[in-house]
mmCIF file of C-alpha atoms in Angstrom:
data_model
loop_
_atom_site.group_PDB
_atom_site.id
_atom_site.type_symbol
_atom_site.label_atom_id
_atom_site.label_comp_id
_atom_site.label_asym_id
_atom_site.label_seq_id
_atom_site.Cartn_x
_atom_site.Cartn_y
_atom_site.Cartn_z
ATOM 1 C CA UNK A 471 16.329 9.507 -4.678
ATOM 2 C CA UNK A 472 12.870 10.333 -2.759
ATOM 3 C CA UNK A 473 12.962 10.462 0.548
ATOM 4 C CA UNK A 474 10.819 7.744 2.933
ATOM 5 C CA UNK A 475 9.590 8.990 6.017
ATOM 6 C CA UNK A 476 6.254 7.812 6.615
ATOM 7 C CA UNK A 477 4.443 5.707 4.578
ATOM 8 C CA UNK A 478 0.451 4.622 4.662
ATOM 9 C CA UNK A 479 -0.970 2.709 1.847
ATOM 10 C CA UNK A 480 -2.887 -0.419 0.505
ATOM 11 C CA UNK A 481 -0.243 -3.382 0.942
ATOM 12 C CA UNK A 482 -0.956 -6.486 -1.343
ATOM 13 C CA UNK A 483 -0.290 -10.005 -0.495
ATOM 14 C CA UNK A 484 1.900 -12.447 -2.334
ATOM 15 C CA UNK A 485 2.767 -15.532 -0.382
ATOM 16 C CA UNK A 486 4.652 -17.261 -2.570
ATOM 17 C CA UNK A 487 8.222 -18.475 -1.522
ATOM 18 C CA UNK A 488 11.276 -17.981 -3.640
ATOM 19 C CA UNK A 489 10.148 -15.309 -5.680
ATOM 20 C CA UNK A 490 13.321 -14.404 -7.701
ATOM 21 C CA UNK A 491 14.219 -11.366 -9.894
ATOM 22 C CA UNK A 492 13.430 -13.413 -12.850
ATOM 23 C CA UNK A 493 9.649 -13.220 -11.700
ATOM 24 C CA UNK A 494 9.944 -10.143 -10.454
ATOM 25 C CA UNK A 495 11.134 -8.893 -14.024
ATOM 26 C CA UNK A 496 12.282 -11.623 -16.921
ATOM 27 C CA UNK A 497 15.373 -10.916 -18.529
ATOM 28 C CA UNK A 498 14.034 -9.669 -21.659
ATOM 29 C CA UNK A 499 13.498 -6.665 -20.161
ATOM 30 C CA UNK A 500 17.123 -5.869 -18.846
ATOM 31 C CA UNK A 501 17.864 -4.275 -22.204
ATOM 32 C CA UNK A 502 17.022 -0.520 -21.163
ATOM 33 C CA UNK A 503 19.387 1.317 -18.604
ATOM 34 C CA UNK A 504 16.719 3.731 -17.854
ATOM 35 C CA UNK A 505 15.006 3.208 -14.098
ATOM 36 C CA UNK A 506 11.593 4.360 -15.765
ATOM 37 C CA UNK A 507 8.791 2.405 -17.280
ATOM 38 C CA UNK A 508 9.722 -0.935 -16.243
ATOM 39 C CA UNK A 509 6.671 -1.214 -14.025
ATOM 40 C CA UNK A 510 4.496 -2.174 -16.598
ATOM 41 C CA UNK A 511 6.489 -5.238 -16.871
ATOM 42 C CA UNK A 512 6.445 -6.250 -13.360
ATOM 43 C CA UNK A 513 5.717 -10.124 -12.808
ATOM 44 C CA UNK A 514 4.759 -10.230 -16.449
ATOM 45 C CA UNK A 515 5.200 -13.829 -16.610
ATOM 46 C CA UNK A 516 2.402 -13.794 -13.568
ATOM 47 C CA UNK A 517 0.465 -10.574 -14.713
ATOM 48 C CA UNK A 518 -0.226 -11.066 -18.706
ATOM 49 C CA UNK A 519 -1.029 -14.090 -20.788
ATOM 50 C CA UNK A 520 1.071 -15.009 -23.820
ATOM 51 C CA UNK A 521 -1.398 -12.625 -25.817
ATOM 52 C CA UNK A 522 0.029 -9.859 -23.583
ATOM 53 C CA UNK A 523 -3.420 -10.034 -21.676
ATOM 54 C CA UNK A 524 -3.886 -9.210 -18.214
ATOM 55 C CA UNK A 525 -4.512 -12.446 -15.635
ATOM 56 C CA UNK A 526 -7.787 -11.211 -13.839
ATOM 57 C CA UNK A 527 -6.456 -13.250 -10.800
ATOM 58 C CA UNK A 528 -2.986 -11.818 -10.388
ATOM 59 C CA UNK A 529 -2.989 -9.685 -7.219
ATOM 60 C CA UNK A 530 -1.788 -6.497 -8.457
ATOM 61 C CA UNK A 531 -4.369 -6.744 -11.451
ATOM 62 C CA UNK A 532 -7.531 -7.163 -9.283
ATOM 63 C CA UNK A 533 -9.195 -3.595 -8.462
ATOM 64 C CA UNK A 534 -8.525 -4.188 -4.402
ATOM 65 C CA UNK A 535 -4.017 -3.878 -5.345
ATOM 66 C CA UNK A 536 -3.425 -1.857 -8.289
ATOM 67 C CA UNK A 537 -2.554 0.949 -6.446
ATOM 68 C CA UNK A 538 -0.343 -1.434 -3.554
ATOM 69 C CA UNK A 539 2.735 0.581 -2.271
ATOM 70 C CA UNK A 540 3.723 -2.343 0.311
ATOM 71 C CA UNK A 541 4.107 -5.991 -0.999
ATOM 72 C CA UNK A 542 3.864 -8.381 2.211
ATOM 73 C CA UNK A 543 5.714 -11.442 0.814
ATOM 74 C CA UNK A 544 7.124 -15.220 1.384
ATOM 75 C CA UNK A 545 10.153 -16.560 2.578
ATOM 76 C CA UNK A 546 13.353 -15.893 -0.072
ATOM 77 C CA UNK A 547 12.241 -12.333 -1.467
ATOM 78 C CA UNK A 548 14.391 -11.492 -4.482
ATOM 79 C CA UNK A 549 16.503 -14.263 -4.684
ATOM 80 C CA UNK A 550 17.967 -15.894 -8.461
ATOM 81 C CA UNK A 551 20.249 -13.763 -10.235
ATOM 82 C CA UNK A 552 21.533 -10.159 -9.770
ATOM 83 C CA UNK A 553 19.927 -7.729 -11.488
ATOM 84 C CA UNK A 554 18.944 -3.999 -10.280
ATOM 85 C CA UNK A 555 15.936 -3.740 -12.619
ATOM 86 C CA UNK A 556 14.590 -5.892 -10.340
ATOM 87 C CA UNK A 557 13.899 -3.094 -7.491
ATOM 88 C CA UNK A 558 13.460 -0.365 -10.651
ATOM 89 C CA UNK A 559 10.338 -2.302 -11.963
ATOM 90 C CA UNK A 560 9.119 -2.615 -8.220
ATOM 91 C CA UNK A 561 9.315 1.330 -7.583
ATOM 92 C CA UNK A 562 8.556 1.719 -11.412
ATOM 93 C CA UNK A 563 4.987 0.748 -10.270
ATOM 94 C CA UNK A 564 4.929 2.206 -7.481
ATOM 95 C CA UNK A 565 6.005 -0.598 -4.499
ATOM 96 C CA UNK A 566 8.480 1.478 -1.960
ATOM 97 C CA UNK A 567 7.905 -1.313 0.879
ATOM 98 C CA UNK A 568 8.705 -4.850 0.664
ATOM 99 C CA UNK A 569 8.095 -7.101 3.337
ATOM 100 C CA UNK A 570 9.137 -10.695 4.022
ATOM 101 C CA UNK A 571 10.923 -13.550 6.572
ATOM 102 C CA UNK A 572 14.222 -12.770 4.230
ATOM 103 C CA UNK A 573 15.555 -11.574 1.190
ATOM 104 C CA UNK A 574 18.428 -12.387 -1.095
ATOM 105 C CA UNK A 575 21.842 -10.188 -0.007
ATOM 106 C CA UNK A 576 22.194 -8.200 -3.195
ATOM 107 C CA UNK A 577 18.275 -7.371 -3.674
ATOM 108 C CA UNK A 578 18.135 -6.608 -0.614
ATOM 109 C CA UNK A 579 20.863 -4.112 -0.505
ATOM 110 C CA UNK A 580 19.952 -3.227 -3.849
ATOM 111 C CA UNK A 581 16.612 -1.992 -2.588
ATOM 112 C CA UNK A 582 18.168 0.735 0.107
ATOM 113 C CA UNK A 583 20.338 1.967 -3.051
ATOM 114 C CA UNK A 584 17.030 2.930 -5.096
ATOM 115 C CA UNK A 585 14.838 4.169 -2.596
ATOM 116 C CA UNK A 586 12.953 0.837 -1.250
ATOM 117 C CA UNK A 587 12.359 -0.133 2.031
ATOM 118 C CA UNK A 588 12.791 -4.102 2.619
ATOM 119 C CA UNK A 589 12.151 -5.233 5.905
ATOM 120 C CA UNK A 590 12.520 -8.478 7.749
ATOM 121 C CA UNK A 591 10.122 -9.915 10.230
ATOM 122 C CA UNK A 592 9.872 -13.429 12.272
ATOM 123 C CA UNK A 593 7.004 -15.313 10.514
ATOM 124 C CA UNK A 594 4.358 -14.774 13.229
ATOM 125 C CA UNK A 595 4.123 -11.264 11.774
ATOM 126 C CA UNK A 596 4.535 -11.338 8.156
ATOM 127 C CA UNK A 597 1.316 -13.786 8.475
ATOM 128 C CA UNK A 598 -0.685 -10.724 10.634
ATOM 129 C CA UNK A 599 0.368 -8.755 7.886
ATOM 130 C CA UNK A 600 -0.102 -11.338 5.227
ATOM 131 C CA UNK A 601 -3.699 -11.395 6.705
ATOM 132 C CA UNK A 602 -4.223 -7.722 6.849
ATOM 133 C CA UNK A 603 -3.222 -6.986 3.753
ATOM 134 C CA UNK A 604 -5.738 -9.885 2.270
ATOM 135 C CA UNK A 605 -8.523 -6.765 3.297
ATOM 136 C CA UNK A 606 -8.008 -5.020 0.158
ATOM 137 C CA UNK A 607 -7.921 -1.314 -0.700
ATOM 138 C CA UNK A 608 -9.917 -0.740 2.398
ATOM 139 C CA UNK A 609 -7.113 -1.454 5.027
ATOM 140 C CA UNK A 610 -4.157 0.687 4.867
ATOM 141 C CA UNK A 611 -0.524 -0.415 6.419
ATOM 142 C CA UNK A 612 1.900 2.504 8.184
ATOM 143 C CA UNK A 613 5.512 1.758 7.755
ATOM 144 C CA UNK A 614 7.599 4.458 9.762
ATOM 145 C CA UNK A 615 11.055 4.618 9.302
ATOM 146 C CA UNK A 616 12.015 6.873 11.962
ATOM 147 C CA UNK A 617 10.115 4.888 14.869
ATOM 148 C CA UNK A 618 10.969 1.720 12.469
ATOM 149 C CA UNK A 619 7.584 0.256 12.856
ATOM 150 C CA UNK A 620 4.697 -1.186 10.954
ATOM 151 C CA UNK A 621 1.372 -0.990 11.740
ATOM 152 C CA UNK A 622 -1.686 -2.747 10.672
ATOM 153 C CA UNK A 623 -5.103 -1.199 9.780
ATOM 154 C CA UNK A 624 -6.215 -2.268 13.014
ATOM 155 C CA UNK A 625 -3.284 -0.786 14.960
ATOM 156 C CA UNK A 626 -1.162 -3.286 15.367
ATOM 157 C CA UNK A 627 2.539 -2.535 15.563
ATOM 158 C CA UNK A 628 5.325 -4.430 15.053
ATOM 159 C CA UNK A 629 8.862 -3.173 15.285
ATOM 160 C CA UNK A 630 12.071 -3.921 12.418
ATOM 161 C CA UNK A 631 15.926 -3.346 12.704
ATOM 162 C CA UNK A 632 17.544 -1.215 9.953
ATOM 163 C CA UNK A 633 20.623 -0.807 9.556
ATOM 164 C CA UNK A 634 21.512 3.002 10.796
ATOM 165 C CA UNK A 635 23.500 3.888 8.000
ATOM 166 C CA UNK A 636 20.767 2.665 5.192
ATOM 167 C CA UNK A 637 18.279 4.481 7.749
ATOM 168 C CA UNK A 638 19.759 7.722 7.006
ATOM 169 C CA UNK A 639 20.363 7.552 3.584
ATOM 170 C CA UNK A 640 16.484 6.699 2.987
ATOM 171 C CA UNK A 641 15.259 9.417 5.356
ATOM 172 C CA UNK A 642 17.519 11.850 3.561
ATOM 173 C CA UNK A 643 17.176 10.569 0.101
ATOM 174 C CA UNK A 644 20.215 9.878 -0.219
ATOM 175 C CA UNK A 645 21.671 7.624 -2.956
ATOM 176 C CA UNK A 646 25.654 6.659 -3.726
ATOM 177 C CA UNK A 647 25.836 9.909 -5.971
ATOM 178 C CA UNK A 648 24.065 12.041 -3.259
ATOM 179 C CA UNK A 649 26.091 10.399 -0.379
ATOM 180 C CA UNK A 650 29.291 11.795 -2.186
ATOM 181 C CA UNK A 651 27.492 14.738 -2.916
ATOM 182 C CA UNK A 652 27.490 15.549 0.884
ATOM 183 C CA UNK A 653 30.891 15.855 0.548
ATOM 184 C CA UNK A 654 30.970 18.202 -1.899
ATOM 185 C CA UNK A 655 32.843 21.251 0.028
ATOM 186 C CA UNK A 656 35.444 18.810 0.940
ATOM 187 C CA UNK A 657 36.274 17.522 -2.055
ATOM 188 C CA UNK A 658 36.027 21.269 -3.525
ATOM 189 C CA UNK A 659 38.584 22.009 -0.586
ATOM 190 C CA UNK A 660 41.042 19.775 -1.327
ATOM 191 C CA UNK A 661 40.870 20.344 -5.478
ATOM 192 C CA UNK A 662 41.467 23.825 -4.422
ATOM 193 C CA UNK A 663 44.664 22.687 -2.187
ATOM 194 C CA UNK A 664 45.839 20.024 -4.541
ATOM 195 C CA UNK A 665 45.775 22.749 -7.638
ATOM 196 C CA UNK A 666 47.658 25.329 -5.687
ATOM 197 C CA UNK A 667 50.339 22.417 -4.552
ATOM 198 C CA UNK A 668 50.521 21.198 -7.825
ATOM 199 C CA UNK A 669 50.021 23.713 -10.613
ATOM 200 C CA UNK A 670 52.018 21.411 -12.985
ATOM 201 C CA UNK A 671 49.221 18.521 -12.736
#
C-alpha cells in the first residue's frame, strides 16, 4: 500500500448528502477482484450519459477537477451497502483524501485498509473547504498526516483526530498483509521452535 505523508493537490467539491457506494461505483461493476481500472467507472451513473457519454457538468469531468486528489464532501460519505470497490474506484482515479461531516463505519474503515485518508470535520469547516475547493485547479489543499492538519490555499488550517493505530499504518504503508508482515521474524521464530518440538507435525 503507498504510503501518505503529505499531500497537496486540487480538491473538488461534491456537496451532496448521502452519497452511497452505489454512486460511488454501481454494482455492475463489482464483478472484477482486481483493485485496478475501476476509476474509469467512478460515479458513472453521475459522470456518463446512457450513451456512455461524459456529463460536461459533473465535477470531476470539468477541466478545473480531473486531476482532484481530495474530494471535500456532504454529510453521510459512503453510506448504502458494503462493498470495497467502493474506495478501489476512488484511489483507482486517483482520490487518496476524502473529506466530510461523517462517513458510513465500514467505508470508512475500509478506506484506512486501501490507502485513503477519510477525515471528519464539524460543518463550519467542511463548508471553508467546500468553498476553497469551488477555486478550481488553481487552489491547492495540504492534508498532513503527521501534524494531522488541513490547510486551505489561503493558509488556513484546521486540525482532525485519527485514530493512532490507522495513523501508522498509512504513514508506513502498511496494509493487513504488510501489518503481519512486520511480524515476519516472529512468526519465522516460532515455525523454527514449533518444527524442532514437533518433528512429527
Amino acid at each position: 500500500m503507498e504510503k501518505f505523508t503529505t499531500l497537496t493537490g486540487i480538491a473538488a467539491p461534491m456537496p451532496l448528502v448521502n452519497i452511497d457506494t452505489d454512486m460511488i461505483i454501481p454494482k455492475q461493476f463489482l464483478k472484477t477482484i482486481k483493485r485496478s481500472g475501476l476509476g474509469k467507472n467512478l460515479f458513472d451513473e453521475m459522470r456518463y450519459d446512457a450513451d456512455g457519454n461524459e456529463i460536461p457538468d459533473f465535477v470531476l469531468n470539468r477541466p478545473a477537477w480531473r486531476e482532484a486528489q481530495i474530494l471535500v464532501a456532504g454529510d453521510n460519505f459512503g453510506c448504502g451497502s458494503s462493498r470495497e470497490h467502493a474506495p478501489w474506484a476512488l484511489l483507482d482515479f486517483g482520490i487518496r483524501c476524502v473529506i466530510s461531516t461523517s462517513f458510513a463505519d465500514i467505508f470508512y474503515n475500509n478506506c484506512f485498509k486501501n490507502g485513503i485518508l477519510p477525515i471528519v470535520l464539524p460543518r463550519e469547516q467542511v463548508e471553508i473547504l467546500m468553498a476553497d475547493a469551488q477555486k478550481g485547479a488553481n487552489a491547492r489543499m495540504t492534508v498532513d498526516l503527521e501534524a494531522q492538519t488541513v490547510t486551505t490555499s489561503d493558509g488556513q488550517s484546521f486540525h482532525f483526530e485519527v485514530d493512532p493505530f490507522r495513523k501508522h499504518c498509512l504513514l508506513n504503508g502498511l496494509d493487513d498483509i504488510g501489518l503481519t508482515l512486520e511480524k515476519a521474524p516472529a512468526i519465522d521464530r516460532f515455525e523454527r521452535a514449533a518444527a524442532q518440538a514437533r518433528p512429527w507435525v
